[in-house]
Short mmCIF file of C-alpha atoms and ligand atoms in Angstrom, two decimals:
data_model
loop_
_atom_site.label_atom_id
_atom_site.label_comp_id
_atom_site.label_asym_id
_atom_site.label_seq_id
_atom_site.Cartn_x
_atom_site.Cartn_y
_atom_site.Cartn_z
CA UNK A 119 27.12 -4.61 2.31
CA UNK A 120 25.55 -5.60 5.41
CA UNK A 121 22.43 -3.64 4.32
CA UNK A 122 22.20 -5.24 0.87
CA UNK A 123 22.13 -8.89 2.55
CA UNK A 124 19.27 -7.75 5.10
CA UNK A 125 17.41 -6.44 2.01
CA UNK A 126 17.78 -9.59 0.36
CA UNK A 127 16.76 -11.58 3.23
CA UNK A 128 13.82 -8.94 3.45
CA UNK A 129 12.52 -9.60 -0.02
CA UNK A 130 12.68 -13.33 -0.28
CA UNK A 131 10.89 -13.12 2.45
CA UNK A 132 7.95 -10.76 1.32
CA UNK A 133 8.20 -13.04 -2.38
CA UNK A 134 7.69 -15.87 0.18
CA UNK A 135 4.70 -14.47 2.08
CA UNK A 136 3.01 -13.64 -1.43
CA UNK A 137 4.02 -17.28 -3.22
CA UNK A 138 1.92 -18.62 -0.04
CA UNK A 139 -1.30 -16.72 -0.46
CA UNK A 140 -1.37 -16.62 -3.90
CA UNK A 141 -2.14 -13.50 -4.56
CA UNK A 142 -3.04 -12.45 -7.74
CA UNK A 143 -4.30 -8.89 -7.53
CA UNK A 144 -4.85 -8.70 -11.42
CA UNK A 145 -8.72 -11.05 -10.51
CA UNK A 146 -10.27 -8.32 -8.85
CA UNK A 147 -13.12 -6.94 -9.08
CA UNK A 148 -12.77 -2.99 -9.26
CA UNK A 149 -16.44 -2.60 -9.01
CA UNK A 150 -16.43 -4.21 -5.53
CA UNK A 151 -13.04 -2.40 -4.67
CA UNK A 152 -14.74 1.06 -5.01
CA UNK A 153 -17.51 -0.26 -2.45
CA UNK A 154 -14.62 -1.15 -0.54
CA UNK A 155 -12.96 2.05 -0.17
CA UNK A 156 -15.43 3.23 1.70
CA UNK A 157 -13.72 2.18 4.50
CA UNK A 158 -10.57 3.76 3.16
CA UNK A 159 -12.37 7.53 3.26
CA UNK A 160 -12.08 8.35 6.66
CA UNK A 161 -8.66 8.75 6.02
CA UNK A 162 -8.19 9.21 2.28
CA UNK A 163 -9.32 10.57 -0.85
CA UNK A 164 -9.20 8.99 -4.40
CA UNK A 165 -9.67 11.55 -6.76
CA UNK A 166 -7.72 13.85 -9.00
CA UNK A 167 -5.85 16.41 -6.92
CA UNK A 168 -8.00 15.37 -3.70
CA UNK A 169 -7.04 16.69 -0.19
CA UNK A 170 -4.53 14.54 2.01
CA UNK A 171 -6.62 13.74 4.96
CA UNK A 172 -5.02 11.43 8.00
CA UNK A 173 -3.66 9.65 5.02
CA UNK A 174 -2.39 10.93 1.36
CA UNK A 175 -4.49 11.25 -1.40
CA UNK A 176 -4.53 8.01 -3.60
CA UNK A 177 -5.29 9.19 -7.09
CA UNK A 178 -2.79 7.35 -9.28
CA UNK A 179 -1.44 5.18 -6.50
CA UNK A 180 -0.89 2.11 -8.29
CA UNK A 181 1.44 4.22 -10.80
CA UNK A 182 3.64 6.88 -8.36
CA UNK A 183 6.16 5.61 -6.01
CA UNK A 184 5.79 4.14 -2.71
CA UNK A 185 5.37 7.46 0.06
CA UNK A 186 5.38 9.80 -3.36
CA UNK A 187 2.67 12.60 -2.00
CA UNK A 188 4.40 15.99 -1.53
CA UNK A 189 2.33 17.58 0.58
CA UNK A 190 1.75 14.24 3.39
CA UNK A 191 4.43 13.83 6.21
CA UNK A 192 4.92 10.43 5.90
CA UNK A 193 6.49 8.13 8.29
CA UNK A 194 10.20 6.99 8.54
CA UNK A 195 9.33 3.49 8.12
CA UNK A 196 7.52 4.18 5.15
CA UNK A 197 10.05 6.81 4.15
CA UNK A 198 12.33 4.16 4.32
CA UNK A 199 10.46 1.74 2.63
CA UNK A 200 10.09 4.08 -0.11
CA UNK A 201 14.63 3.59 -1.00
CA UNK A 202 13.66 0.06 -1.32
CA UNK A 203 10.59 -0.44 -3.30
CA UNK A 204 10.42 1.76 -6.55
CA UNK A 205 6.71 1.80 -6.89
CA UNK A 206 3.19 0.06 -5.47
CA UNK A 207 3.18 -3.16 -7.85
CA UNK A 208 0.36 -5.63 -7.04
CA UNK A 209 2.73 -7.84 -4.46
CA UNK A 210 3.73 -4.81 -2.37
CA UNK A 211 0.11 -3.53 -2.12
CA UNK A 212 -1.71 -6.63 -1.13
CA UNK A 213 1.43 -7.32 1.24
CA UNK A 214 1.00 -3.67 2.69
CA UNK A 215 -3.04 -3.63 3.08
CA UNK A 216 -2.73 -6.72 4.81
CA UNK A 217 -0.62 -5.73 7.82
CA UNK A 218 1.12 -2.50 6.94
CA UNK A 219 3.51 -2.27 9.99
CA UNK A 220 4.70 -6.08 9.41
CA UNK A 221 5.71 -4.79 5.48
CA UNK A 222 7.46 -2.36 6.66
CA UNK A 223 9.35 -3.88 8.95
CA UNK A 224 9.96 -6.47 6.20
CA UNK A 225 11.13 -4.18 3.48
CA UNK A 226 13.33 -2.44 5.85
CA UNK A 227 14.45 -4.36 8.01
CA UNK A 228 13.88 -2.88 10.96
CA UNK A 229 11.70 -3.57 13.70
CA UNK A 230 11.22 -0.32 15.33
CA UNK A 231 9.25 1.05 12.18
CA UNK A 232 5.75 1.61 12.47
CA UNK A 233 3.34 1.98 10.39
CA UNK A 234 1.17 5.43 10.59
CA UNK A 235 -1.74 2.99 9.33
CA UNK A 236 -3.55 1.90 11.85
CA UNK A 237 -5.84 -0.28 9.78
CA UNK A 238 -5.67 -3.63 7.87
CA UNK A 239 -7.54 -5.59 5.41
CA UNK A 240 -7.30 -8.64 6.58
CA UNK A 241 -9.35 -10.70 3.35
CA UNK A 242 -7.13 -11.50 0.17
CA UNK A 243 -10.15 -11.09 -2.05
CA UNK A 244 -10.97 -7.95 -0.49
CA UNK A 245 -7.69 -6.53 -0.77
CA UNK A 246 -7.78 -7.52 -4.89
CA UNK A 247 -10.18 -6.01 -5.32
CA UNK A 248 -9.80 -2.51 -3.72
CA UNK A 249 -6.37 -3.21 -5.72
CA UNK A 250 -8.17 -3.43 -9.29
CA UNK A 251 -10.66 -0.47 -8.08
CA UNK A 252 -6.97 1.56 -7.17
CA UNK A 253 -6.05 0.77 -10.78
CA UNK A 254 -8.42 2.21 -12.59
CA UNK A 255 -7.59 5.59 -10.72
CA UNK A 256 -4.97 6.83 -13.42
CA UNK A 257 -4.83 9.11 -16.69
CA UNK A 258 -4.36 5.95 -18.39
CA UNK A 259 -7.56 4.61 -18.15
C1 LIG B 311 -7.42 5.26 10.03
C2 LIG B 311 -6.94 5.94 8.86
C3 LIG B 311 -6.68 5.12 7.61
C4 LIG B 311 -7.50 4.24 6.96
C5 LIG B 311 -8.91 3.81 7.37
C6 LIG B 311 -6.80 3.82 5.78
N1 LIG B 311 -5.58 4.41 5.72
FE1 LIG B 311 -4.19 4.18 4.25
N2 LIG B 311 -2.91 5.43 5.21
C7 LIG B 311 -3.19 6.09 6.40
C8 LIG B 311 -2.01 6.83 6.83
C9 LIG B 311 -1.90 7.69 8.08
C10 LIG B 311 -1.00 6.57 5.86
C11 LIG B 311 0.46 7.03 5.90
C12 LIG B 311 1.26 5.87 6.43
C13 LIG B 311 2.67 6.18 6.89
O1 LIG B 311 3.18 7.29 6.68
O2 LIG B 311 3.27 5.25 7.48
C14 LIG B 311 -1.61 5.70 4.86
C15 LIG B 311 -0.94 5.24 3.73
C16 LIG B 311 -1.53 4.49 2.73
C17 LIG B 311 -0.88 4.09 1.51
C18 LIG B 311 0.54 4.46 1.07
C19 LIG B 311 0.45 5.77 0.29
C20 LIG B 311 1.71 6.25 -0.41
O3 LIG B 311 1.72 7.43 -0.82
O4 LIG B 311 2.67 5.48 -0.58
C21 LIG B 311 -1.80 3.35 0.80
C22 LIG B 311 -1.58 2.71 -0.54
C23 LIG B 311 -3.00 3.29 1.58
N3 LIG B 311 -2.81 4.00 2.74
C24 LIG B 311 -4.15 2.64 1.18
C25 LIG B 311 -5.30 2.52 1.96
C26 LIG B 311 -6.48 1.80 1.54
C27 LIG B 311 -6.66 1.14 0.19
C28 LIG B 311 -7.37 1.88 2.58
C29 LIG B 311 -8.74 1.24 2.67
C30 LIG B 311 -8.82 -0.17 2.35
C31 LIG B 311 -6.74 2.64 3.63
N4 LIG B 311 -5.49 3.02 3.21
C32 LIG B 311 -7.32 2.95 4.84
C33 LIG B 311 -4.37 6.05 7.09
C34 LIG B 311 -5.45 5.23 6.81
#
């Protein structure tokens, strides 16, 4: 019970933070968002069946569930995040790029958590548009 009210607080919360900023990830430019994710490779690949580096592959990303990889360790905190949010819709992502240890701690309520992220994008456009260029990085299209 107790758990169910933190969540709640948890997600108004995040709804809040994203009502403020306006964030609309559905504008962004995809073309710019694969120039973008350059600064994403050190860590990650995008395509099809790519290697997990310090980070999981992101092929299909904006599809799969939140900490879905099989073959990353991921962390608790995003473990845990993962029994919360179902999948990466456009208000968790641009939430999560933004400061990634401050979502989780959000989303699970607990402060301990820490992101195994160490980087942030910090611009809303920016983060829309890696967002649209994440997108188009499915079967579907
Ligand atoms: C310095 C290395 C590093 C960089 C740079 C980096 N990431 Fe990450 N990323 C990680 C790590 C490590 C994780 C696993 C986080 C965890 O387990 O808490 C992660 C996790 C993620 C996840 C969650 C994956 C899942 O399976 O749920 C997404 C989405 C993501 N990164 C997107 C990005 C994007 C987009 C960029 C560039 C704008 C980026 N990352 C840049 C290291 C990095």
């Amino acid at each position: 019970m107790r758990k169910s009210t933190l969540f709640a607080a948890a997600a108004a919360l995040a709804v809040g933070a994203v009502t403020a900023t306006g964030a609309h990830a559905q504008d962004g430019d995809a073309a710019n968002g694969e120039k973008l994710s350059k600064r994403c490779i050190a860590c990650h690949t995008f395509e099809k069946g790519g290697a997990r580096k310090v980070g999981p592959n992101l092929w299909n990303i904006m599809d799969r569930g939140v900490a879905a990889s099989e073959d990353f360790n991921y962390s608790d905190g995003l473990t845990a995040a993962a029994e919360k949010v179902e999948s990466w819709d456009d208000e968790a992502m641009m939430a999560y790029l933004e400061d990634t240890t401050a979502w989780l701690r959000e989303v699970t309520g607990d402060s301990g958590v820490r992101s195994k992220m160490t980087f942030k994008l910090p611009k809303e456009e920016d983060r829309r548009d890696v967002i649209a260029y994440m997108k188009t990085l499915s079967e579907g299209s």
